Amino acid sequence: MSFHRIKVQPVGIERHQPKKAGVFYHKLVQSWQHSQIGHRSQYSIERLLAFQDYHQRVSLSRAITVCIVTPIPAMLAALLVDCILLQPLSEGWKANYALWIRVFLDAFAVAMGLTIQVKEVIVTDAISHTGAAVIALGTAMAYISLAILVAALWRFPIPFFGVLSVVPMVFFVCFLTTVVVGPYLLISSPVLRQQIKSQLVIVGTQVLVAIIFRSSVRFSTASQLFSRLRSSL
């Protein structure tokens, strides 16, 4: 009996590479899921359960009082800011110091609100009360300085100021939050880094809503103005 030698060649394993369209779709869906505020305890059932737990620990009158009194400070702050009288815009940005005071107070209030929102959901004592005040004050000062610079170099009043100024304010808040918390602590604490990252997504979503809302209001006002001009011709 004779034996024949058979050469065996290694068979390569065919690997199916994922299609680029599928990878892009997966990343798009993942980014959409990460951007959902409802997945981070914002406006979800968890808030309702937290309120139910609070109601079980305190009296009904106290729970109702908290719901009624909570928005009062923000309303009073808005009314007090509107009580500051403005000069005619035709007198220029230098004469309208009252406007810059109002803008500064508005920026301080918004920055303080954003900072407290982040402070309450991250690692305890990562941002102190003094740190929150520093972030809000620094944001307001940087914000008003940028606004005055734009008004002096470009034009006054600044066109679409309510829309264009949202992104710089959030940038100042994020930058000063990083400085106050400390880059070393952010690098050494993955938990804190992930918490702040999640809150920045929430703040970014809120900023996007504010931009869309203000833009729609401006567009609606401009459309009504053009309609009136067209009808008068």
Short mmCIF file of C-alpha atoms in Angstrom, two decimals:
data_model
loop_
_atom_site.label_atom_id
_atom_site.label_comp_id
_atom_site.label_asym_id
_atom_site.label_seq_id
_atom_site.Cartn_x
_atom_site.Cartn_y
_atom_site.Cartn_z
CA MET A 1 0.00 0.00 0.00
CA SER A 2 1.45 3.36 -0.97
CA PHE A 3 0.77 6.60 0.82
CA HIS A 4 0.65 9.95 -0.92
CA ARG A 5 1.71 13.05 0.90
CA ILE A 6 -0.91 15.69 0.96
CA LYS A 7 0.05 19.31 1.53
CA VAL A 8 -2.31 21.08 3.85
CA GLN A 9 -2.63 24.82 3.36
CA PRO A 10 -3.88 26.95 6.24
CA VAL A 11 -7.30 28.33 5.51
CA GLY A 12 -7.69 32.00 6.33
CA ILE A 13 -10.67 32.97 8.41
CA GLU A 14 -12.82 35.46 6.62
CA ARG A 15 -13.76 38.26 8.92
CA HIS A 16 -16.74 40.33 8.08
CA GLN A 17 -15.97 43.97 8.58
CA PRO A 18 -18.91 46.00 9.82
CA LYS A 19 -20.30 48.33 7.25
CA LYS A 20 -19.58 52.00 7.69
CA ALA A 21 -23.28 52.84 7.46
CA GLY A 22 -24.05 50.44 10.34
CA VAL A 23 -21.27 51.86 12.50
CA PHE A 24 -22.41 55.41 11.83
CA TYR A 25 -26.01 54.51 12.65
CA HIS A 26 -24.93 52.80 15.89
CA LYS A 27 -22.90 55.83 16.97
CA LEU A 28 -25.76 58.14 16.05
CA VAL A 29 -28.23 56.14 18.16
CA GLN A 30 -25.75 55.97 21.04
CA SER A 31 -25.21 59.74 20.93
CA TRP A 32 -28.96 60.31 20.88
CA GLN A 33 -29.42 58.07 23.92
CA HIS A 34 -26.66 59.88 25.80
CA SER A 35 -28.27 63.26 25.07
CA GLN A 36 -31.62 62.32 26.60
CA ILE A 37 -32.27 64.35 29.74
CA GLY A 38 -34.87 61.85 30.91
CA HIS A 39 -32.15 59.22 31.32
CA ARG A 40 -30.37 61.37 33.88
CA SER A 41 -33.16 61.87 36.40
CA GLN A 42 -34.34 65.11 34.78
CA TYR A 43 -38.12 65.41 34.32
CA SER A 44 -38.55 61.68 34.89
CA ILE A 45 -40.42 59.37 37.24
CA GLU A 46 -37.51 59.60 39.68
CA ARG A 47 -38.37 63.20 40.46
CA LEU A 48 -41.96 62.23 41.16
CA LEU A 49 -40.81 59.41 43.43
CA ALA A 50 -38.41 61.77 45.21
CA PHE A 51 -41.25 64.22 45.82
CA GLN A 52 -43.43 61.39 47.10
CA ASP A 53 -40.69 60.36 49.52
CA TYR A 54 -40.34 63.99 50.67
CA HIS A 55 -44.10 64.26 51.15
CA GLN A 56 -44.10 61.13 53.35
CA ARG A 57 -41.38 62.59 55.57
CA VAL A 58 -42.92 66.03 56.05
CA SER A 59 -46.40 67.43 56.48
CA LEU A 60 -48.69 68.19 53.55
CA SER A 61 -48.69 71.92 54.32
CA ARG A 62 -44.90 72.07 54.24
CA ALA A 63 -44.73 70.22 50.91
CA ILE A 64 -47.26 72.61 49.37
CA THR A 65 -45.40 75.61 50.82
CA VAL A 66 -42.13 74.42 49.28
CA CYS A 67 -43.78 74.06 45.84
CA ILE A 68 -45.25 77.57 46.06
CA VAL A 69 -42.28 79.40 47.60
CA THR A 70 -39.51 77.81 45.48
CA PRO A 71 -40.03 79.96 42.33
CA ILE A 72 -40.50 83.21 44.27
CA PRO A 73 -36.77 84.16 44.56
CA ALA A 74 -36.28 83.83 40.80
CA MET A 75 -39.40 85.89 40.12
CA LEU A 76 -38.30 88.61 42.57
CA ALA A 77 -34.83 88.72 41.03
CA ALA A 78 -36.31 89.14 37.54
CA LEU A 79 -38.66 91.91 38.73
CA LEU A 80 -35.89 93.77 40.57
CA VAL A 81 -33.64 93.63 37.51
CA ASP A 82 -36.45 95.02 35.34
CA CYS A 83 -36.86 97.91 37.79
CA ILE A 84 -33.47 99.31 36.71
CA LEU A 85 -34.27 102.14 34.30
CA LEU A 86 -32.58 102.15 30.90
CA GLN A 87 -31.21 105.02 28.85
CA PRO A 88 -32.17 105.52 25.19
CA LEU A 89 -30.19 103.12 23.04
CA SER A 90 -29.37 105.92 20.63
CA GLU A 91 -27.01 107.43 23.24
CA GLY A 92 -24.55 104.59 22.75
CA TRP A 93 -23.10 101.79 24.85
CA LYS A 94 -21.14 104.10 27.17
CA ALA A 95 -24.22 105.98 28.36
CA ASN A 96 -26.20 102.78 28.91
CA TYR A 97 -24.45 101.68 32.08
CA ALA A 98 -27.81 100.59 33.51
CA LEU A 99 -28.14 98.04 30.71
CA TRP A 100 -24.76 96.53 31.56
CA ILE A 101 -25.77 96.33 35.21
CA ARG A 102 -28.88 94.40 34.21
CA VAL A 103 -26.89 92.10 31.94
CA PHE A 104 -24.37 91.48 34.74
CA LEU A 105 -27.08 90.60 37.25
CA ASP A 106 -28.82 88.33 34.76
CA ALA A 107 -25.57 86.55 33.96
CA PHE A 108 -24.75 86.12 37.66
CA ALA A 109 -28.18 84.63 38.38
CA VAL A 110 -28.06 82.22 35.43
CA ALA A 111 -24.49 81.14 36.21
CA MET A 112 -25.35 80.58 39.87
CA GLY A 113 -28.36 78.47 38.87
CA LEU A 114 -26.28 76.31 36.53
CA THR A 115 -23.54 75.90 39.13
CA ILE A 116 -25.94 74.86 41.88
CA GLN A 117 -27.58 72.40 39.47
CA VAL A 118 -24.19 70.75 38.89
CA LYS A 119 -23.11 71.03 42.55
CA GLU A 120 -26.08 69.10 43.91
CA VAL A 121 -25.57 65.99 41.78
CA ILE A 122 -21.79 65.50 41.83
CA VAL A 123 -19.43 64.30 44.54
CA THR A 124 -20.07 66.05 47.86
CA ASP A 125 -17.87 69.09 48.54
CA ALA A 126 -16.38 69.03 45.05
CA ILE A 127 -17.79 72.56 44.68
CA SER A 128 -18.21 74.56 47.88
CA HIS A 129 -20.61 77.46 48.38
CA THR A 130 -17.67 79.84 48.00
CA GLY A 131 -16.62 78.04 44.83
CA ALA A 132 -20.12 78.35 43.40
CA ALA A 133 -20.07 82.10 44.11
CA VAL A 134 -16.65 82.40 42.47
CA ILE A 135 -17.88 80.56 39.35
CA ALA A 136 -21.00 82.73 39.08
CA LEU A 137 -19.13 86.00 39.72
CA GLY A 138 -16.30 85.12 37.33
CA THR A 139 -18.77 84.09 34.64
CA ALA A 140 -20.74 87.32 34.99
CA MET A 141 -17.57 89.45 34.83
CA ALA A 142 -16.20 87.63 31.78
CA TYR A 143 -19.60 87.68 30.10
CA ILE A 144 -20.18 91.42 30.59
CA SER A 145 -16.62 92.21 29.52
CA LEU A 146 -17.10 90.29 26.28
CA ALA A 147 -20.45 92.00 25.65
CA ILE A 148 -18.98 95.48 26.17
CA LEU A 149 -16.03 94.63 23.92
CA VAL A 150 -18.33 93.45 21.12
CA ALA A 151 -20.51 96.55 21.50
CA ALA A 152 -17.49 98.85 21.36
CA LEU A 153 -15.83 97.16 18.37
CA TRP A 154 -18.92 96.20 16.37
CA ARG A 155 -22.25 97.94 17.04
CA PHE A 156 -24.72 98.75 19.79
CA PRO A 157 -27.20 97.33 20.47
CA ILE A 158 -25.71 93.95 19.56
CA PRO A 159 -27.92 92.15 17.00
CA PHE A 160 -29.36 88.86 18.27
CA PHE A 161 -27.54 89.32 21.55
CA GLY A 162 -29.87 86.95 23.41
CA VAL A 163 -29.05 84.15 20.97
CA LEU A 164 -25.35 84.75 20.37
CA SER A 165 -24.48 85.23 24.03
CA VAL A 166 -25.70 81.84 25.30
CA VAL A 167 -22.72 79.79 24.13
CA PRO A 168 -20.03 82.11 25.62
CA MET A 169 -21.79 82.07 28.99
CA VAL A 170 -21.86 78.28 29.11
CA PHE A 171 -18.21 78.20 28.07
CA PHE A 172 -17.25 80.49 30.95
CA VAL A 173 -19.26 78.39 33.40
CA CYS A 174 -17.61 75.16 32.23
CA PHE A 175 -14.11 76.66 32.25
CA LEU A 176 -14.43 78.17 35.74
CA THR A 177 -16.03 74.97 37.06
CA THR A 178 -12.96 73.05 35.89
CA VAL A 179 -10.68 75.59 37.54
CA VAL A 180 -12.57 75.59 40.86
CA VAL A 181 -12.90 71.80 41.04
CA GLY A 182 -9.28 71.37 40.02
CA PRO A 183 -7.83 69.56 36.98
CA TYR A 184 -5.98 67.09 39.23
CA LEU A 185 -9.18 66.03 40.98
CA LEU A 186 -10.95 65.59 37.65
CA ILE A 187 -8.11 63.41 36.33
CA SER A 188 -7.81 61.29 39.48
CA SER A 189 -11.56 60.74 40.01
CA PRO A 190 -13.32 58.91 37.15
CA VAL A 191 -16.63 59.09 39.04
CA LEU A 192 -16.49 62.87 39.35
CA ARG A 193 -15.38 63.21 35.75
CA GLN A 194 -18.31 61.15 34.52
CA GLN A 195 -20.76 63.08 36.73
CA ILE A 196 -19.60 66.45 35.41
CA LYS A 197 -19.63 65.13 31.85
CA SER A 198 -23.24 64.01 32.25
CA GLN A 199 -24.23 67.38 33.68
CA LEU A 200 -22.53 69.20 30.83
CA VAL A 201 -24.68 67.20 28.41
CA ILE A 202 -27.77 68.31 30.34
CA VAL A 203 -26.65 71.94 30.39
CA GLY A 204 -25.84 71.75 26.69
CA THR A 205 -29.33 70.43 25.96
CA GLN A 206 -30.87 73.27 27.97
CA VAL A 207 -28.71 75.77 26.08
CA LEU A 208 -29.85 74.31 22.77
CA VAL A 209 -33.48 74.68 23.82
CA ALA A 210 -32.83 78.31 24.84
CA ILE A 211 -31.19 79.07 21.49
CA ILE A 212 -34.01 77.47 19.51
CA PHE A 213 -36.67 79.27 21.56
CA ARG A 214 -35.05 82.69 21.29
CA SER A 215 -34.39 82.19 17.59
CA SER A 216 -38.03 81.24 16.98
CA VAL A 217 -39.21 84.32 18.88
CA ARG A 218 -36.92 86.57 16.83
CA PHE A 219 -38.03 84.93 13.59
CA SER A 220 -41.70 85.29 14.53
CA THR A 221 -41.22 88.96 15.40
CA ALA A 222 -39.38 89.61 12.14
CA SER A 223 -42.08 87.81 10.14
CA GLN A 224 -44.82 89.93 11.73
CA LEU A 225 -42.85 93.09 11.01
CA PHE A 226 -42.35 92.17 7.35
CA SER A 227 -46.04 91.31 7.03
CA ARG A 228 -47.03 94.72 8.37
CA LEU A 229 -44.60 96.49 6.04
CA ARG A 230 -45.88 94.49 3.05
CA SER A 231 -49.50 95.31 3.90
CA SER A 232 -48.74 99.01 4.27
CA LEU A 233 -47.19 99.25 0.81
#
